[in-house]
mmCIF file of C-alpha atoms and ligand atoms in Angstrom:
data_model
loop_
_atom_site.group_PDB
_atom_site.id
_atom_site.type_symbol
_atom_site.label_atom_id
_atom_site.label_comp_id
_atom_site.label_asym_id
_atom_site.label_seq_id
_atom_site.Cartn_x
_atom_site.Cartn_y
_atom_site.Cartn_z
ATOM 1 C CA MET A 1205 -146.417 -119.378 16.971
ATOM 2 C CA ASP A 1206 -143.646 -120.883 19.083
ATOM 3 C CA ASN A 1207 -140.797 -118.822 20.522
ATOM 4 C CA ASP A 1208 -138.407 -119.976 17.830
ATOM 5 C CA ALA A 1209 -140.738 -119.003 15.040
ATOM 6 C CA VAL A 1210 -141.164 -115.564 16.693
ATOM 7 C CA PHE A 1211 -137.320 -115.120 16.632
ATOM 8 C CA TYR A 1212 -137.180 -115.783 12.915
ATOM 9 C CA ARG A 1213 -140.117 -113.470 12.157
ATOM 10 C CA GLU A 1214 -138.605 -110.664 14.261
ATOM 11 C CA LEU A 1215 -135.132 -111.182 12.858
ATOM 12 C CA PRO A 1216 -134.550 -108.231 10.542
ATOM 13 C CA LYS A 1217 -133.939 -109.689 7.032
ATOM 14 C CA VAL A 1218 -132.778 -108.751 3.564
ATOM 15 C CA GLU A 1219 -134.478 -110.450 0.568
ATOM 16 C CA LEU A 1220 -132.460 -110.289 -2.657
ATOM 17 C CA HIS A 1221 -133.915 -112.981 -4.806
ATOM 18 C CA ALA A 1222 -137.667 -112.742 -5.237
ATOM 19 C CA HIS A 1223 -139.479 -113.048 -8.619
ATOM 20 C CA LEU A 1224 -142.650 -110.935 -8.478
ATOM 21 C CA ASN A 1225 -145.025 -113.392 -10.062
ATOM 22 C CA GLY A 1226 -143.588 -116.330 -8.241
ATOM 23 C CA SER A 1227 -144.145 -114.462 -4.909
ATOM 24 C CA VAL A 1228 -147.949 -114.079 -5.150
ATOM 25 C CA SER A 1229 -149.553 -115.346 -1.946
ATOM 26 C CA ALA A 1230 -152.568 -117.617 -1.723
ATOM 27 C CA GLN A 1231 -154.785 -114.700 -0.635
ATOM 28 C CA THR A 1232 -153.833 -112.599 -3.651
ATOM 29 C CA ILE A 1233 -154.282 -115.650 -5.985
ATOM 30 C CA GLU A 1234 -157.828 -115.959 -4.594
ATOM 31 C CA LYS A 1235 -158.521 -112.337 -5.487
ATOM 32 C CA LEU A 1236 -157.179 -112.897 -9.021
ATOM 33 C CA ILE A 1237 -159.232 -116.088 -9.518
ATOM 34 C CA SER A 1238 -162.367 -114.289 -8.486
ATOM 35 C CA ARG A 1239 -161.599 -111.542 -10.984
ATOM 36 C CA LYS A 1240 -161.264 -114.145 -13.762
ATOM 37 C CA PRO A 1241 -163.535 -117.129 -13.109
ATOM 38 C CA HIS A 1242 -163.710 -117.912 -16.835
ATOM 39 C CA LEU A 1243 -160.051 -119.015 -16.758
ATOM 40 C CA ASN A 1244 -161.020 -122.053 -14.602
ATOM 41 C CA ILE A 1245 -157.777 -121.805 -12.647
ATOM 42 C CA GLU A 1246 -157.651 -123.436 -9.251
ATOM 43 C CA HIS A 1247 -155.255 -122.583 -6.519
ATOM 44 C CA SER A 1248 -153.689 -126.052 -6.658
ATOM 45 C CA MET A 1249 -152.369 -125.043 -10.130
ATOM 46 C CA THR A 1250 -150.411 -122.074 -8.829
ATOM 47 C CA ALA A 1251 -148.529 -123.422 -5.824
ATOM 48 C CA ILE A 1252 -146.508 -126.447 -4.695
ATOM 49 C CA GLY A 1253 -147.627 -127.410 -1.229
ATOM 50 C CA LYS A 1254 -145.850 -128.910 1.785
ATOM 51 C CA GLY A 1255 -144.057 -132.196 0.993
ATOM 52 C CA GLN A 1256 -144.785 -131.879 -2.717
ATOM 53 C CA ARG A 1257 -142.074 -131.824 -5.368
ATOM 54 C CA ARG A 1258 -142.137 -131.075 -9.088
ATOM 55 C CA THR A 1259 -139.627 -131.138 -11.862
ATOM 56 C CA LEU A 1260 -138.302 -127.767 -12.817
ATOM 57 C CA ASP A 1261 -140.293 -128.080 -16.025
ATOM 58 C CA GLU A 1262 -143.452 -128.373 -14.051
ATOM 59 C CA CYS A 1263 -142.490 -125.286 -12.082
ATOM 60 C CA PHE A 1264 -142.304 -123.332 -15.302
ATOM 61 C CA GLU A 1265 -145.752 -124.504 -16.173
ATOM 62 C CA VAL A 1266 -146.939 -122.941 -12.873
ATOM 63 C CA PHE A 1267 -145.504 -119.623 -13.925
ATOM 64 C CA ARG A 1268 -147.467 -119.805 -17.210
ATOM 65 C CA VAL A 1269 -150.686 -120.270 -15.182
ATOM 66 C CA ILE A 1270 -149.901 -117.340 -12.899
ATOM 67 C CA HIS A 1271 -149.132 -115.151 -15.897
ATOM 68 C CA LYS A 1272 -152.579 -115.886 -17.242
ATOM 69 C CA LEU A 1273 -154.048 -114.622 -13.993
ATOM 70 C CA VAL A 1274 -151.814 -111.552 -13.877
ATOM 71 C CA ASP A 1275 -152.443 -109.919 -17.211
ATOM 72 C CA THR A 1276 -153.560 -106.319 -16.621
ATOM 73 C CA GLU A 1277 -152.104 -103.137 -15.144
ATOM 74 C CA GLU A 1278 -154.503 -103.390 -12.265
ATOM 75 C CA ASP A 1279 -153.385 -107.005 -11.529
ATOM 76 C CA ILE A 1280 -149.725 -106.129 -11.638
ATOM 77 C CA LEU A 1281 -150.221 -103.155 -9.296
ATOM 78 C CA MET A 1282 -152.185 -105.297 -6.847
ATOM 79 C CA VAL A 1283 -149.767 -108.205 -6.935
ATOM 80 C CA ALA A 1284 -146.722 -105.993 -6.461
ATOM 81 C CA THR A 1285 -148.343 -104.027 -3.617
ATOM 82 C CA ASP A 1286 -149.493 -107.226 -1.849
ATOM 83 C CA VAL A 1287 -146.090 -108.901 -2.234
ATOM 84 C CA ILE A 1288 -144.223 -105.910 -0.810
ATOM 85 C CA LYS A 1289 -146.535 -105.718 2.228
ATOM 86 C CA GLU A 1290 -146.228 -109.420 2.787
ATOM 87 C CA PHE A 1291 -142.426 -109.244 2.853
ATOM 88 C CA ALA A 1292 -142.617 -106.324 5.217
ATOM 89 C CA ALA A 1293 -144.936 -108.294 7.557
ATOM 90 C CA ASP A 1294 -142.377 -111.128 7.523
ATOM 91 C CA GLY A 1295 -139.668 -108.839 8.883
ATOM 92 C CA VAL A 1296 -137.954 -108.025 5.567
ATOM 93 C CA LYS A 1297 -136.442 -104.567 5.895
ATOM 94 C CA TYR A 1298 -134.819 -104.391 2.423
ATOM 95 C CA LEU A 1299 -136.227 -106.096 -0.639
ATOM 96 C CA GLU A 1300 -134.950 -106.389 -4.221
ATOM 97 C CA LEU A 1301 -137.890 -107.493 -6.283
ATOM 98 C CA ARG A 1302 -137.294 -108.741 -9.799
ATOM 99 C CA SER A 1303 -139.801 -109.119 -12.639
ATOM 100 C CA THR A 1304 -139.867 -109.696 -16.382
ATOM 101 C CA PRO A 1305 -141.620 -107.055 -18.454
ATOM 102 C CA ARG A 1306 -143.687 -109.259 -20.818
ATOM 103 C CA GLU A 1307 -144.768 -108.652 -24.417
ATOM 104 C CA GLU A 1308 -147.634 -106.226 -24.893
ATOM 105 C CA ARG A 1309 -149.941 -108.912 -26.232
ATOM 106 C CA ASP A 1310 -149.711 -110.730 -22.915
ATOM 107 C CA THR A 1311 -150.545 -107.856 -20.550
ATOM 108 C CA GLY A 1312 -151.907 -105.001 -22.683
ATOM 109 C CA LEU A 1313 -148.994 -103.065 -21.366
ATOM 110 C CA THR A 1314 -145.813 -102.116 -23.109
ATOM 111 C CA LYS A 1315 -142.634 -103.219 -21.385
ATOM 112 C CA ARG A 1316 -142.115 -99.565 -20.306
ATOM 113 C CA SER A 1317 -145.539 -99.404 -18.699
ATOM 114 C CA TYR A 1318 -144.944 -102.793 -17.022
ATOM 115 C CA ILE A 1319 -141.873 -101.317 -15.355
ATOM 116 C CA GLU A 1320 -143.692 -98.136 -14.478
ATOM 117 C CA THR A 1321 -146.466 -100.131 -12.831
ATOM 118 C CA VAL A 1322 -144.068 -102.015 -10.539
ATOM 119 C CA ILE A 1323 -142.408 -98.742 -9.670
ATOM 120 C CA LYS A 1324 -145.825 -97.293 -8.859
ATOM 121 C CA ALA A 1325 -146.458 -100.119 -6.414
ATOM 122 C CA ILE A 1326 -143.111 -99.486 -4.728
ATOM 123 C CA GLN A 1327 -143.860 -95.785 -4.426
ATOM 124 C CA LYS A 1328 -147.366 -96.417 -3.119
ATOM 125 C CA CYS A 1329 -146.005 -98.608 -0.323
ATOM 126 C CA LYS A 1330 -143.417 -95.977 0.559
ATOM 127 C CA GLU A 1331 -146.108 -93.332 0.774
ATOM 128 C CA GLU A 1332 -148.205 -95.560 3.016
ATOM 129 C CA GLY A 1333 -145.171 -95.864 5.318
ATOM 130 C CA VAL A 1334 -144.672 -99.610 4.939
ATOM 131 C CA ASP A 1335 -141.484 -100.344 6.835
ATOM 132 C CA ILE A 1336 -139.347 -101.709 3.946
ATOM 133 C CA ASP A 1337 -136.888 -100.334 1.448
ATOM 134 C CA VAL A 1338 -137.698 -101.844 -1.982
ATOM 135 C CA ARG A 1339 -135.612 -101.816 -5.166
ATOM 136 C CA PHE A 1340 -136.285 -103.264 -8.569
ATOM 137 C CA LEU A 1341 -134.209 -105.561 -10.778
ATOM 138 C CA VAL A 1342 -135.560 -105.735 -14.358
ATOM 139 C CA ALA A 1343 -135.522 -109.347 -15.457
ATOM 140 C CA ILE A 1344 -134.476 -110.874 -18.737
ATOM 141 C CA ASP A 1345 -136.175 -114.188 -19.587
ATOM 142 C CA ARG A 1346 -133.376 -116.138 -21.245
ATOM 143 C CA ARG A 1347 -135.731 -117.842 -23.719
ATOM 144 C CA ASN A 1348 -136.523 -114.573 -25.430
ATOM 145 C CA GLY A 1349 -133.054 -114.155 -26.956
ATOM 146 C CA THR A 1350 -130.681 -111.384 -27.909
ATOM 147 C CA GLU A 1351 -133.002 -108.609 -29.061
ATOM 148 C CA VAL A 1352 -135.430 -108.689 -26.203
ATOM 149 C CA ALA A 1353 -132.546 -108.813 -23.831
ATOM 150 C CA LEU A 1354 -131.138 -105.619 -25.393
ATOM 151 C CA GLU A 1355 -134.468 -103.911 -25.373
ATOM 152 C CA THR A 1356 -134.894 -104.780 -21.680
ATOM 153 C CA VAL A 1357 -131.417 -103.458 -20.823
ATOM 154 C CA ASN A 1358 -132.088 -100.219 -22.688
ATOM 155 C CA LEU A 1359 -135.271 -99.694 -20.657
ATOM 156 C CA ALA A 1360 -133.544 -100.575 -17.395
ATOM 157 C CA GLU A 1361 -130.785 -98.033 -18.144
ATOM 158 C CA GLU A 1362 -133.426 -95.366 -18.724
ATOM 159 C CA PHE A 1363 -135.221 -96.209 -15.503
ATOM 160 C CA MET A 1364 -131.976 -96.456 -13.503
ATOM 161 C CA LEU A 1365 -131.622 -92.729 -14.261
ATOM 162 C CA SER A 1366 -135.292 -91.694 -13.880
ATOM 163 C CA SER A 1367 -136.668 -93.776 -11.028
ATOM 164 C CA ASP A 1368 -134.973 -92.015 -8.164
ATOM 165 C CA GLY A 1369 -132.663 -95.012 -7.528
ATOM 166 C CA LEU A 1370 -135.392 -97.670 -7.461
ATOM 167 C CA VAL A 1371 -134.177 -99.604 -10.539
ATOM 168 C CA VAL A 1372 -130.706 -100.838 -9.578
ATOM 169 C CA GLY A 1373 -130.042 -103.853 -11.762
ATOM 170 C CA ILE A 1374 -130.721 -106.720 -14.118
ATOM 171 C CA ASP A 1375 -131.765 -110.262 -13.393
ATOM 172 C CA LEU A 1376 -131.161 -113.148 -15.873
ATOM 173 C CA SER A 1377 -133.632 -115.898 -15.237
ATOM 174 C CA GLY A 1378 -136.134 -118.186 -16.995
ATOM 175 C CA ASP A 1379 -136.143 -121.841 -17.897
ATOM 176 C CA PRO A 1380 -132.448 -122.851 -17.701
ATOM 177 C CA THR A 1381 -132.904 -125.583 -20.306
ATOM 178 C CA VAL A 1382 -133.807 -123.044 -22.971
ATOM 179 C CA GLY A 1383 -131.398 -120.705 -24.757
ATOM 180 C CA HIS A 1384 -127.742 -120.054 -24.110
ATOM 181 C CA GLY A 1385 -126.016 -117.291 -22.141
ATOM 182 C CA LYS A 1386 -123.686 -116.459 -25.015
ATOM 183 C CA ASP A 1387 -126.511 -114.839 -26.900
ATOM 184 C CA LEU A 1388 -127.256 -112.591 -23.945
ATOM 185 C CA LEU A 1389 -123.647 -111.654 -23.177
ATOM 186 C CA PRO A 1390 -123.647 -108.422 -25.203
ATOM 187 C CA ALA A 1391 -126.808 -107.175 -23.505
ATOM 188 C CA LEU A 1392 -125.509 -108.074 -20.061
ATOM 189 C CA GLN A 1393 -122.132 -106.428 -20.793
ATOM 190 C CA LYS A 1394 -123.867 -103.258 -21.900
ATOM 191 C CA ALA A 1395 -125.942 -103.165 -18.747
ATOM 192 C CA LYS A 1396 -122.843 -103.555 -16.653
ATOM 193 C CA ASN A 1397 -121.024 -100.841 -18.481
ATOM 194 C CA SER A 1398 -123.922 -98.512 -17.833
ATOM 195 C CA GLY A 1399 -123.731 -99.031 -14.139
ATOM 196 C CA LEU A 1400 -126.587 -101.527 -13.652
ATOM 197 C CA LYS A 1401 -125.765 -104.344 -11.288
ATOM 198 C CA LEU A 1402 -126.122 -107.966 -12.496
ATOM 199 C CA SER A 1403 -127.672 -110.904 -10.670
ATOM 200 C CA LEU A 1404 -127.554 -114.002 -12.892
ATOM 201 C CA HIS A 1405 -129.138 -117.440 -12.417
ATOM 202 C CA LEU A 1406 -126.154 -119.613 -12.855
ATOM 203 C CA SER A 1407 -125.765 -123.396 -12.965
ATOM 204 C CA GLU A 1408 -129.272 -124.020 -11.687
ATOM 205 C CA ILE A 1409 -129.077 -127.318 -13.557
ATOM 206 C CA PRO A 1410 -126.152 -129.639 -14.325
ATOM 207 C CA SER A 1411 -124.203 -129.391 -17.595
ATOM 208 C CA GLN A 1412 -124.068 -125.611 -17.881
ATOM 209 C CA LEU A 1413 -120.379 -125.387 -17.144
ATOM 210 C CA ASP A 1414 -119.467 -123.582 -20.290
ATOM 211 C CA GLU A 1415 -122.251 -121.096 -19.892
ATOM 212 C CA SER A 1416 -121.378 -120.431 -16.282
ATOM 213 C CA ASP A 1417 -117.722 -119.960 -17.163
ATOM 214 C CA LEU A 1418 -118.628 -117.485 -19.834
ATOM 215 C CA LEU A 1419 -121.003 -115.521 -17.664
ATOM 216 C CA LEU A 1420 -118.576 -115.478 -14.791
ATOM 217 C CA SER A 1421 -116.181 -113.565 -16.973
ATOM 218 C CA LEU A 1422 -118.468 -110.483 -16.840
ATOM 219 C CA PRO A 1423 -118.362 -110.922 -13.773
ATOM 220 C CA PRO A 1424 -121.883 -110.788 -12.316
ATOM 221 C CA ASP A 1425 -122.379 -108.901 -9.004
ATOM 222 C CA ARG A 1426 -124.356 -111.776 -7.537
ATOM 223 C CA ILE A 1427 -125.200 -115.387 -8.514
ATOM 224 C CA GLY A 1428 -128.630 -116.944 -8.242
ATOM 225 C CA HIS A 1429 -128.601 -120.593 -7.038
ATOM 226 C CA GLY A 1430 -125.180 -121.820 -8.403
ATOM 227 C CA THR A 1431 -126.418 -125.294 -7.507
ATOM 228 C CA PHE A 1432 -124.022 -127.130 -9.745
ATOM 229 C CA LEU A 1433 -120.919 -125.005 -9.625
ATOM 230 C CA HIS A 1434 -118.849 -127.106 -7.210
ATOM 231 C CA PRO A 1435 -116.996 -130.285 -8.231
ATOM 232 C CA GLU A 1436 -118.952 -132.651 -5.862
ATOM 233 C CA VAL A 1437 -122.020 -132.243 -8.118
ATOM 234 C CA GLY A 1438 -120.332 -132.193 -11.461
ATOM 235 C CA GLY A 1439 -119.195 -128.583 -11.467
ATOM 236 C CA SER A 1440 -115.520 -127.643 -11.383
ATOM 237 C CA GLN A 1441 -112.861 -126.326 -9.020
ATOM 238 C CA SER A 1442 -111.993 -123.610 -11.550
ATOM 239 C CA LEU A 1443 -115.560 -122.292 -11.429
ATOM 240 C CA VAL A 1444 -115.524 -122.268 -7.663
ATOM 241 C CA ASP A 1445 -112.123 -120.507 -7.679
ATOM 242 C CA LYS A 1446 -113.460 -117.783 -9.905
ATOM 243 C CA VAL A 1447 -116.491 -117.199 -7.635
ATOM 244 C CA VAL A 1448 -114.343 -117.220 -4.523
ATOM 245 C CA GLN A 1449 -111.630 -114.930 -5.946
ATOM 246 C CA LYS A 1450 -114.088 -112.405 -7.117
ATOM 247 C CA LYS A 1451 -116.097 -112.833 -3.872
ATOM 248 C CA ILE A 1452 -119.381 -113.003 -5.783
ATOM 249 C CA PRO A 1453 -122.222 -113.452 -3.289
ATOM 250 C CA ILE A 1454 -124.543 -116.387 -3.936
ATOM 251 C CA GLU A 1455 -128.337 -116.201 -3.382
ATOM 252 C CA LEU A 1456 -129.503 -119.497 -1.945
ATOM 253 C CA CYS A 1457 -133.149 -120.648 -2.027
ATOM 254 C CA LEU A 1458 -133.487 -123.901 -0.038
ATOM 255 C CA THR A 1459 -137.146 -124.750 -0.476
ATOM 256 C CA SER A 1460 -137.186 -123.703 -4.138
ATOM 257 C CA ASN A 1461 -134.374 -126.098 -4.893
ATOM 258 C CA VAL A 1462 -135.809 -128.972 -2.914
ATOM 259 C CA LYS A 1463 -139.406 -128.530 -4.314
ATOM 260 C CA GLY A 1464 -138.024 -127.986 -7.828
ATOM 261 C CA ASN A 1465 -136.006 -131.202 -7.402
ATOM 262 C CA THR A 1466 -132.568 -129.826 -8.284
ATOM 263 C CA VAL A 1467 -131.240 -130.806 -4.785
ATOM 264 C CA PRO A 1468 -132.165 -134.158 -3.240
ATOM 265 C CA CYS A 1469 -133.037 -132.896 0.268
ATOM 266 C CA TYR A 1470 -132.426 -129.954 2.571
ATOM 267 C CA ALA A 1471 -129.378 -131.623 4.212
ATOM 268 C CA LYS A 1472 -127.721 -131.918 0.911
ATOM 269 C CA HIS A 1473 -128.310 -128.294 -0.157
ATOM 270 C CA HIS A 1474 -125.202 -126.486 -1.379
ATOM 271 C CA PHE A 1475 -125.741 -123.912 1.387
ATOM 272 C CA LYS A 1476 -123.404 -126.140 3.423
ATOM 273 C CA TYR A 1477 -120.639 -126.129 0.871
ATOM 274 C CA TRP A 1478 -120.527 -122.320 0.497
ATOM 275 C CA TYR A 1479 -121.201 -121.487 4.098
ATOM 276 C CA GLU A 1480 -118.291 -123.697 5.261
ATOM 277 C CA LEU A 1481 -116.050 -121.952 2.784
ATOM 278 C CA GLY A 1482 -116.927 -118.735 4.516
ATOM 279 C CA HIS A 1483 -118.146 -117.402 1.172
ATOM 280 C CA PRO A 1484 -120.866 -114.622 1.194
ATOM 281 C CA THR A 1485 -124.216 -116.414 0.942
ATOM 282 C CA VAL A 1486 -127.664 -114.880 1.183
ATOM 283 C CA LEU A 1487 -130.771 -116.881 2.048
ATOM 284 C CA CYS A 1488 -133.717 -116.009 -0.202
ATOM 285 C CA THR A 1489 -137.143 -117.290 -1.152
ATOM 286 C CA ASP A 1490 -137.064 -117.242 -5.013
ATOM 287 C CA ASP A 1491 -140.873 -117.738 -5.357
ATOM 288 C CA LYS A 1492 -142.522 -117.597 -1.994
ATOM 289 C CA GLY A 1493 -146.016 -118.050 -3.422
ATOM 290 C CA VAL A 1494 -145.216 -120.933 -5.712
ATOM 291 C CA PHE A 1495 -143.120 -122.756 -3.125
ATOM 292 C CA CYS A 1496 -145.334 -121.872 -0.176
ATOM 293 C CA THR A 1497 -142.679 -120.378 2.053
ATOM 294 C CA ASP A 1498 -141.457 -117.085 3.467
ATOM 295 C CA LEU A 1499 -138.032 -115.733 4.342
ATOM 296 C CA SER A 1500 -138.443 -116.419 8.111
ATOM 297 C CA GLN A 1501 -139.126 -120.003 7.352
ATOM 298 C CA GLU A 1502 -136.066 -120.264 5.037
ATOM 299 C CA TYR A 1503 -133.837 -118.948 7.867
ATOM 300 C CA GLN A 1504 -135.412 -121.373 10.319
ATOM 301 C CA LEU A 1505 -134.945 -124.250 7.902
ATOM 302 C CA ALA A 1506 -131.264 -123.429 7.305
ATOM 303 C CA ALA A 1507 -130.633 -123.151 11.064
ATOM 304 C CA SER A 1508 -132.416 -126.462 11.915
ATOM 305 C CA THR A 1509 -130.849 -128.335 8.987
ATOM 306 C CA PHE A 1510 -127.289 -127.116 9.468
ATOM 307 C CA GLY A 1511 -127.273 -126.543 13.246
ATOM 308 C CA LEU A 1512 -126.900 -122.750 13.288
ATOM 309 C CA SER A 1513 -127.192 -120.874 16.544
ATOM 310 C CA HIS A 1514 -129.363 -117.735 16.780
ATOM 311 C CA GLU A 1515 -126.107 -115.733 16.831
ATOM 312 C CA ALA A 1516 -124.931 -117.436 13.605
ATOM 313 C CA VAL A 1517 -128.345 -116.724 11.989
ATOM 314 C CA TRP A 1518 -128.126 -113.134 13.078
ATOM 315 C CA LYS A 1519 -124.666 -112.812 11.433
ATOM 316 C CA LEU A 1520 -126.032 -114.382 8.252
ATOM 317 C CA SER A 1521 -128.844 -111.870 7.968
ATOM 318 C CA GLN A 1522 -126.514 -108.980 8.868
ATOM 319 C CA GLN A 1523 -123.898 -109.969 6.227
ATOM 320 C CA ALA A 1524 -126.569 -109.952 3.538
ATOM 321 C CA ILE A 1525 -126.552 -106.115 3.878
ATOM 322 C CA ASP A 1526 -123.202 -105.962 2.177
ATOM 323 C CA CYS A 1527 -124.601 -107.835 -0.810
ATOM 324 C CA ILE A 1528 -127.353 -105.393 -1.682
ATOM 325 C CA PHE A 1529 -127.352 -103.396 -4.896
ATOM 326 C CA GLY A 1530 -128.648 -100.265 -3.207
ATOM 327 C CA PRO A 1531 -126.151 -97.442 -2.435
ATOM 328 C CA GLU A 1532 -123.684 -97.246 0.460
ATOM 329 C CA THR A 1533 -125.899 -94.860 2.372
ATOM 330 C CA VAL A 1534 -128.673 -97.490 2.464
ATOM 331 C CA LYS A 1535 -126.174 -100.111 3.732
ATOM 332 C CA GLN A 1536 -125.290 -97.816 6.581
ATOM 333 C CA GLN A 1537 -128.963 -97.213 7.418
ATOM 334 C CA LEU A 1538 -129.660 -100.938 7.450
ATOM 335 C CA LYS A 1539 -126.616 -101.664 9.644
ATOM 336 C CA GLU A 1540 -127.932 -99.122 12.135
ATOM 337 C CA LYS A 1541 -131.361 -100.648 12.036
ATOM 338 C CA TRP A 1542 -129.842 -104.117 12.749
ATOM 339 C CA ASN A 1543 -127.857 -102.703 15.659
ATOM 340 C CA ASP A 1544 -130.984 -101.049 17.086
ATOM 341 C CA LEU A 1545 -132.982 -104.281 16.877
ATOM 342 C CA HIS A 1546 -130.286 -106.598 18.275
ATOM 343 C CA PRO A 1547 -131.023 -106.081 22.005
ATOM 344 C CA GLN A 1548 -134.729 -106.822 21.477
ATOM 345 C CA LEU A 1549 -134.006 -110.197 19.872
ATOM 346 C CA PHE A 1550 -131.294 -111.334 22.320
ATOM 347 C CA LYS A 1551 -132.830 -110.153 25.595
HETATM 348 C C1 6MZ B 3072 -137.517 -121.907 -9.814
HETATM 349 N N1 6MZ B 3072 -136.358 -121.350 -10.398
HETATM 350 C C2 6MZ B 3072 -136.339 -120.346 -11.377
HETATM 351 N N2 6MZ B 3072 -135.402 -120.361 -12.278
HETATM 352 C C3 6MZ B 3072 -135.342 -119.484 -13.267
HETATM 353 N N3 6MZ B 3072 -136.218 -118.498 -13.428
HETATM 354 C C4 6MZ B 3072 -137.215 -118.417 -12.543
HETATM 355 C C5 6MZ B 3072 -137.286 -119.309 -11.406
HETATM 356 N N4 6MZ B 3072 -138.386 -118.977 -10.693
HETATM 357 C C6 6MZ B 3072 -138.924 -117.876 -11.301
HETATM 358 N N5 6MZ B 3072 -138.263 -117.605 -12.425
HETATM 359 C C7 6MZ B 3072 -138.524 -116.474 -13.449
HETATM 360 O O1 6MZ B 3072 -139.492 -115.625 -12.877
HETATM 361 C C8 6MZ B 3072 -140.679 -115.551 -13.689
HETATM 362 C C9 6MZ B 3072 -141.877 -115.232 -12.861
HETATM 363 O O2 6MZ B 3072 -141.806 -113.929 -12.305
HETATM 364 P P1 6MZ B 3072 -141.982 -112.613 -13.169
HETATM 365 O O3 6MZ B 3072 -143.048 -112.830 -14.206
HETATM 366 O O4 6MZ B 3072 -140.677 -112.323 -13.785
HETATM 367 O O5 6MZ B 3072 -142.402 -111.587 -12.164
HETATM 368 C C10 6MZ B 3072 -140.658 -116.894 -14.404
HETATM 369 O O6 6MZ B 3072 -141.469 -116.867 -15.592
HETATM 370 C C11 6MZ B 3072 -139.173 -117.125 -14.672
HETATM 371 O O7 6MZ B 3072 -138.777 -116.399 -15.791
HETATM 372 ZN ZN1 ZN B 3073 -134.861 -117.383 -9.281
#
């Protein structure tokens, strides 16, 4: 590893946008494939390699393949444990993992047991002393409509109270071409009223202006992607104004957007737009397994593409602390950790 790569690995980082089943590493996929040879799944079907690009549609096909491989309690526990340890090894000190409790027919687990299994993995890593603070956002897949969304929110509310602070919020994700946010608004509103934080995928594709406007009225506590919010790409100034006025942090996933073909190249990524506005932005991986990346690499890519100094990169990773859904005490602990690590990185 060259010196620069070492800097990015050692840089303490906060990861706020990571879908569990999109984050499964090649090593873990190998273990899953050997457990289920009859599925005839090859690793090339679960990841998009260097230089490759797919349509967003094709990305969602990849998730369907991974879901076939991850379909028991044992699998979910292994996947979650491996993913947490991999983030920790990459220098991530605080992680918000998100995952969609699936239907019982897909996993043999109720949605409740699905959530419990992810929590078990988080607790296991904590007991083993893995150096990372992990929280959980329960995800709503937008294609499943109003009722499933409400059911998911009800469960998340329960776990928010019973999980010792591990469940902190709701994620809205899934294929953006399917369904409409208006059907999910009541569930999201209910979640917000109960004290759950909201991170919503917003304007990941063009022509979702109405939906984004509607969902911004909640408002969400963070935005995922927001690729097409600004006027230069067909969004609107009024959407930008709302995001800016409410200071809603945006989770930005460079490689995901380039490989999923929603932005033409790294240099044209909307990181530049929001960063230059001085708006709170947080670099994230989205699906480190599927897109073959890690958070260190995303920071390094942002720096090399947009000419950021190590000091600027440090600030970026430090400012992400203010965007976490964990409590104020955790923010303070993280800030102290960053201060302690600073001299070591800038010696
Ligand atoms: C690439 N951009 C994206 N846009 C929207 N949703 C995405 C996504 N990447 C992942 N997901 C969501 O995360 C699920 C996989 O993890 P879990 O089974 O929940 O752990 C996908 O099925 C999709 O709903
Ligand atoms: Zn995402």
